Amino acid sequence: MLHEHPRLRGRALVLFADAGQRGLRVTACSAEAAQAGVRPGWPLAEARAMLSGVRSRKQTGAAPAWRRSDPAGDRESLQRLALDAQQFCPFVGIDDAGESLLLDITGCAHLWQDERGLLQEVVTRFRSQGYVTQAAIADTIGGAWGVAHTLSKPTIVPPGETAAALRPLPLEALRFPAAVISGLQDFGVTTVGGLWDLPRDSLPSRFGCDLLRRLDQATGKLRETFTPERFAEPLVEIWAAEEPLTDQMQLATVCRPLLDRLLAALMPQRAGLLDWRCRLQTVSGPVEWDWRLSQPTTDGRHLDQLFRLRCEREPLQQGVTGLRIEVLRAGLLAEQQSTLFEDQRDAGGRDLLQLVDRLTSRLGENAVVQPIFLPDPQPESSCRMEPWTSAPREHEFRPDPLLARNRPSRLLRVPQSLEAMSVVPDGPPLRLFWQGRRWNVHQSWGPERIDTGWWRTRDVRRDYYRVETEEGRHLWLFRRRDTSQWFLHGFFD
Amino acid sequence: MLRIATESEGTPAEEQTAFAGLPALAALLPHAVSPRGLLVEWLSEGSGSGVVSLAARSVLQQLEQTAWAVIDPDGDFFPAMCGWSPSMSKPLVLRPGSAQDLFWTVEQCLRCPGLGLTWCRVERAPPLVLRRWKLAAETGGGTGFLFRPASARKQPTWADLRWLVTTQPGTAAGRRWRIETLYCRGGFSGAAVILEQHHATGAVRVVAELGSATGAPRTPQAARAGAGAVC
């Protein structure tokens, strides 16, 4: 969470989840929140009261942040880290609780000189990415887990000494459930060594079979395995030639069967191509082209068109000796009832999305946009253009119809300075000097006063006028109230 | 049977006539014109002439029912008209960087059956490009609006219709335009009408003209539209 949202660093962060009848409960908290007294398992209301009390007493620091916990998202993040950690060893997995990474470093330590070098490298790598890292190397998974979770500094347990290393550690080092730990503590057992001193035969009947399983896994009497994370099998098609291809149309002809093969590979999963990358090996070096489609497609002709358009937009100066097409993202095809005759409405929507793909392929994503209205009184900030392929909004703001009629159809990106004459100070303009000629104002409407933007770089204090020239043209002007300077901002075309 | 039933019901686009939002404009034409495959040139002089809002009002119903695209090479299009009606769909705004890209973009949009209306402000376009646009519009079945300067009236066109919009001094109630048919495929040209748009309500009405011996000839349909009728 902190890694993905750096602005939360230094703030008391509390994650919570719905615990059914017990209401919202804290599932995890940052060190700042823990310092204030918040603990996992607390009711959320109690944590809020605690943090607000601390804040009001100190009157310093940023406001605490509250986020709903996302176990699935956490799991995905951990999977990404596991895949990233495969640079150290080929087998990297996630523990049962979904909280820790497990690395099987058998036969890999010598690549970093020894185990200490490997451990140091792992810790350094994760810390450089902003993670708080606790790590340990031991003979068993349970042993390494216990040492890593109880000792703050990276530790290496020498071979054959795992049991001795675990003996002074608290019971939490053996991955017992909280109820078992609580039961043992009631008996006065607080360390792993204390547990081992108890008669082994009497433990299952009192604390369950899981206790002995964890105990044996930690010492190595019971074999423990984990499932390593694997990269999804990449969908790639490759073409190579000895002689470089210089003709773009020939290149497109080569590309088409590769695309068809990729689409055929996706077909059994009822999936279509969504994002794909083409890596062209040219004489001077590789060139990469990426495509992001509006919807999953299995239309090879459409993909072929996109490739040809890209060839037109970015003609290659060098001959191509190799082509590698990779599926970056596939999407499930929309289920639709087949009909005897095609529904024109469905076909229209599909045609429009394919048009967007073609336009994006040739003009670029920033040239195929849609207006997004914002509730901002400053005209240039009231509408933002976003790529058409960006995610749609659920509740979109719509401007007021009356206001919309008083806004121009062309708004200059940068208002143009002009000279204007008024009869009275701060009055409407009667005469304009713009584009090297004089314009007499026939009538005007206004002012529409806009005072806003003080929270941005500078205040916006303007009096807007809609003026009609003698020729019948309608212009949108404003006068800056601080400098009394006139600007042309738009045209009622 | 299904096909027959579908055809007999008729699609909404077939039922519509062009410029349904401004009947006074439709009345200037010698016959009812379908918006399918229609390419229209709007000629006007200079910025701030109001031709875009007038054109948008003439196809307001079309804008509410279908997707539409605005080719905006200068990047100064402001979609104020999206606020006119809550049911109006948002435009696909395209910003080609060069003239070649502009020509290609307009053709692609006109050729797409998924777009009901394509509009573009273009100053110069070779006749060959205009011909391609006309064929593309016929293929796609949508409507194309080209906003061009008045100086383009001397250039040949492949459009089905060519309006000349001349701004006139407005009144306290609203702004005025004189709209003249410069060219209409399959009919006579020269019919003209003066329209006034009310500032507050946005309603457009025909302004009564005093009789003039030298005035432009008007078609019977234009006369039928009547003076003072609210469109």
XYZ file of C-alpha atoms in Angstrom, chain A residues 138-455:
318
model
C 17.453 -21.781 7.637
C 17.281 -25.505 6.863
C 13.485 -25.597 6.907
C 10.662 -23.382 5.770
C 9.194 -23.271 9.272
C 12.561 -22.426 10.801
C 13.282 -19.605 8.382
C 9.744 -18.258 8.797
C 10.016 -18.248 12.583
C 13.404 -16.571 12.710
C 12.462 -13.973 10.083
C 9.232 -13.065 11.871
C 10.724 -12.675 15.319
C 14.200 -11.238 14.746
C 14.362 -7.810 13.191
C 17.761 -8.133 11.498
C 18.577 -10.574 8.669
C 19.744 -13.833 10.173
C 21.396 -16.979 8.873
C 20.812 -20.132 10.918
C 23.813 -22.458 10.440
C 23.029 -25.915 9.011
C 21.776 -28.346 11.659
C 21.152 -25.661 14.248
C 17.577 -24.733 13.414
C 16.108 -26.319 16.536
C 18.608 -24.551 18.733
C 17.895 -21.250 17.038
C 14.150 -21.639 17.520
C 14.315 -22.641 21.173
C 14.505 -19.113 22.703
C 11.952 -17.633 20.286
C 8.345 -16.854 21.281
C 5.502 -19.171 20.284
C 4.473 -16.889 17.414
C 7.548 -18.188 15.550
C 5.816 -21.517 14.847
C 2.808 -20.244 12.882
C 0.296 -21.422 15.505
C -3.245 -20.041 15.511
C -3.864 -17.279 18.043
C -6.132 -19.531 20.115
C -3.376 -22.161 20.495
C -0.824 -19.549 21.527
C -3.259 -18.139 24.051
C -3.935 -21.620 25.457
C -0.221 -22.372 25.805
C 0.409 -19.041 27.483
C -2.294 -19.932 30.003
C -0.107 -22.914 30.907
C 2.872 -20.631 31.320
C 4.541 -21.708 28.082
C 5.877 -18.656 26.277
C 8.819 -19.945 24.208
C 9.380 -22.688 21.677
C 11.834 -24.325 24.048
C 9.210 -24.432 26.767
C 6.840 -26.181 24.399
C 9.443 -28.816 23.516
C 9.912 -29.564 27.188
C 6.263 -30.621 27.497
C 5.394 -34.322 26.942
C 4.758 -34.628 23.189
C 1.978 -37.240 23.463
C -0.242 -34.992 25.555
C -0.155 -31.996 23.158
C -2.588 -33.096 20.372
C -5.419 -33.856 22.764
C -5.092 -30.433 24.380
C -4.154 -28.159 21.478
C -4.979 -30.055 18.293
C -2.911 -31.972 15.714
C -1.863 -28.813 13.945
C 0.489 -27.959 16.780
C 2.648 -31.041 16.272
C 2.602 -30.576 12.479
C 3.978 -27.058 12.762
C 6.485 -28.179 15.358
C 7.804 -30.996 13.141
C 7.856 -28.777 10.058
C 10.027 -26.279 11.906
C 12.553 -28.891 12.974
C 12.529 -30.738 9.669
C 10.982 -33.983 10.911
C 8.039 -33.390 8.612
C 8.674 -32.448 5.023
C 7.154 -29.166 3.887
C 6.817 -27.900 0.336
C 5.423 -24.847 -1.367
C 4.113 -24.105 -4.835
C 6.380 -21.725 -6.731
C 4.825 -18.841 -8.613
C 5.133 -19.091 -12.352
C 4.927 -16.508 -15.100
C 1.952 -17.034 -17.344
C 3.041 -18.756 -20.504
C 3.673 -15.952 -22.999
C 1.788 -16.042 -26.271
C 4.421 -15.161 -28.801
C 4.869 -15.664 -32.514
C 8.258 -15.101 -34.128
C 9.389 -14.686 -37.686
C 12.989 -14.282 -38.832
C 14.693 -13.905 -42.180
C 18.226 -13.781 -43.447
C 17.598 -10.962 -45.907
C 16.076 -7.766 -44.472
C 12.614 -6.782 -45.638
C 12.443 -3.176 -46.784
C 8.936 -3.041 -48.186
C 6.317 -2.194 -45.546
C 3.570 -4.014 -47.410
C 5.646 -7.177 -47.457
C 6.107 -6.745 -43.751
C 2.354 -6.551 -43.270
C 1.970 -9.698 -45.343
C 4.419 -11.478 -43.050
C 2.683 -10.165 -39.958
C -0.809 -11.361 -40.867
C -0.247 -15.126 -40.432
C 1.490 -14.500 -37.102
C -1.553 -12.605 -35.881
C -3.855 -15.329 -37.134
C -1.894 -17.949 -35.206
C -2.094 -15.879 -32.011
C -5.841 -15.447 -32.440
C -6.197 -19.184 -33.006
C -4.299 -19.827 -29.767
C -6.690 -17.555 -27.867
C -9.817 -18.985 -29.438
C -10.147 -22.108 -27.198
C -10.325 -19.803 -24.172
C -13.030 -17.699 -25.876
C -10.653 -14.758 -25.583
C -9.636 -12.041 -27.983
C -6.623 -9.855 -28.386
C -6.680 -6.665 -26.318
C -3.099 -5.394 -25.935
C -0.264 -6.574 -28.096
C 3.303 -5.673 -28.869
C 5.265 -6.048 -32.039
C 9.047 -6.036 -31.807
C 10.726 -5.404 -35.129
C 14.367 -6.320 -35.413
C 15.910 -3.868 -37.845
C 19.452 -3.537 -39.075
C 20.048 -0.574 -36.770
C 18.308 -2.029 -33.723
C 14.963 -3.173 -32.352
C 11.769 -1.109 -32.685
C 8.759 -1.773 -30.477
C 5.170 -0.932 -31.334
C 2.362 -1.355 -28.820
C -1.360 -1.423 -29.448
C -4.202 -1.004 -26.957
C -7.565 -1.951 -28.387
C -10.966 -0.716 -27.274
C -12.372 -4.226 -26.935
C -11.115 -7.814 -27.310
C -11.106 -8.830 -30.922
C -10.613 -11.949 -32.991
C -10.735 -10.038 -36.256
C -7.431 -10.685 -38.006
C -8.297 -8.230 -40.764
C -8.773 -5.456 -38.231
C -5.409 -6.191 -36.618
C -3.800 -6.279 -40.029
C -5.236 -2.810 -40.756
C -3.844 -1.485 -37.495
C -0.415 -2.832 -38.343
C -0.477 -1.262 -41.801
C -1.590 2.087 -40.361
C 1.276 1.998 -37.916
C 3.647 1.284 -40.789
C 2.308 4.397 -42.541
C 2.594 6.514 -39.396
C 6.077 5.423 -38.460
C 7.830 4.233 -41.605
C 10.914 2.170 -40.882
C 14.125 3.517 -42.297
C 15.933 0.183 -42.116
C 15.179 -3.295 -43.350
C 13.514 -5.712 -40.946
C 15.138 -9.041 -40.240
C 12.879 -10.304 -37.507
C 9.386 -9.916 -36.139
C 8.146 -10.892 -32.678
C 4.502 -10.429 -31.778
C 3.485 -10.896 -28.158
C 0.068 -10.852 -26.539
C 0.287 -8.491 -23.565
C -3.339 -8.771 -22.527
C -6.225 -10.858 -23.681
C -9.859 -10.306 -22.838
C -12.892 -12.523 -22.769
C -15.134 -12.083 -25.743
C -18.543 -10.648 -24.974
C -21.298 -13.248 -24.948
C -23.921 -12.451 -27.499
C -26.969 -14.212 -28.768
C -26.488 -15.118 -32.401
C -29.275 -14.013 -34.692
C -30.232 -14.849 -38.220
C -29.639 -11.288 -39.341
C -27.142 -8.899 -37.829
C -28.469 -6.268 -35.452
C -27.540 -2.870 -36.856
C -27.130 -1.326 -33.406
C -24.572 -3.928 -32.330
C -22.779 -3.602 -35.648
C -22.689 0.199 -35.263
C -21.094 -0.005 -31.836
C -18.528 -2.503 -33.072
C -17.741 -0.363 -36.111
C -17.241 2.671 -33.897
C -14.793 0.863 -31.615
C -12.872 -0.465 -34.584
C -12.737 3.071 -35.964
C -11.319 4.284 -32.646
C -8.644 1.574 -32.848
C -7.692 2.616 -36.370
C -7.606 6.297 -35.496
C -5.551 5.649 -32.371
C -3.147 3.521 -34.347
C -2.464 6.283 -36.837
C -2.974 9.512 -34.893
C -1.899 8.387 -31.437
C -3.860 8.030 -28.215
C -3.808 11.729 -27.356
C -5.386 12.688 -30.660
C -8.482 10.495 -30.161
C -10.194 11.966 -27.145
C -13.491 12.596 -25.426
C -14.542 15.607 -23.356
C -14.871 15.156 -19.611
C -16.746 17.939 -17.870
C -15.624 19.092 -14.469
C -17.491 21.213 -11.942
C -14.997 24.059 -12.231
C -16.142 27.623 -12.945
C -12.893 28.515 -14.719
C -13.712 27.943 -18.410
C -10.398 26.366 -19.426
C -10.595 23.989 -16.462
C -14.252 23.073 -16.876
C -13.569 20.512 -19.592
C -10.684 18.113 -19.968
C -9.961 15.959 -22.989
C -9.104 12.357 -22.135
C -8.216 9.471 -24.425
C -11.294 7.729 -25.744
C -9.918 4.409 -24.544
C -9.765 5.564 -20.911
C -12.172 3.945 -18.471
C -15.705 5.396 -18.487
C -16.955 7.189 -15.404
C -20.021 6.042 -13.509
C -21.367 9.403 -12.418
C -20.323 12.010 -14.861
C -20.837 15.692 -14.321
C -22.975 17.477 -16.914
C -22.964 21.257 -17.330
C -26.098 23.248 -16.723
C -28.042 23.829 -19.996
C -28.403 27.553 -19.345
C -24.690 27.900 -18.686
C -23.866 25.767 -21.729
C -25.745 28.198 -23.983
C -23.509 30.987 -22.722
C -20.279 29.188 -23.472
C -18.528 29.466 -26.833
C -18.030 26.586 -29.217
C -14.386 27.517 -29.666
C -12.249 28.269 -26.651
C -8.748 29.526 -27.226
C -6.109 27.555 -25.352
C -4.321 30.773 -24.469
C -6.459 33.925 -24.272
C -5.332 36.565 -26.781
C -4.641 40.043 -25.551
C -6.540 42.866 -27.272
C -7.326 46.523 -26.829
C -10.815 47.585 -25.855
C -12.482 50.885 -25.091
C -15.265 51.408 -22.583
C -17.306 54.476 -21.866
C -17.307 53.955 -18.122
C -14.530 52.436 -16.035
C -15.007 48.678 -15.672
C -17.903 48.884 -18.115
C -18.672 46.807 -21.202
C -16.465 47.289 -24.267
C -17.682 49.571 -27.030
C -14.808 49.247 -29.449
C -12.181 46.554 -29.988
C -8.813 46.572 -31.711
C -7.944 43.062 -32.753
C -6.107 41.494 -35.685
C -4.985 44.936 -36.796
C -8.427 46.404 -37.302
C -11.156 48.135 -35.376
C -14.361 46.352 -34.387
C -17.374 48.306 -33.213
C -19.466 46.524 -30.637
C -23.130 46.448 -31.575
C -24.335 45.013 -28.291
C -22.932 43.118 -25.362
C -24.065 40.898 -22.515
C -22.359 40.722 -19.158
C -20.420 40.861 -17.054
C -20.296 37.277 -15.864
C -17.925 37.520 -12.966
C -15.646 34.532 -12.329
C -13.488 34.612 -9.209
C -11.853 31.269 -8.699
C -8.651 29.273 -8.818
C -7.130 30.745 -5.652
C -6.047 27.250 -4.630
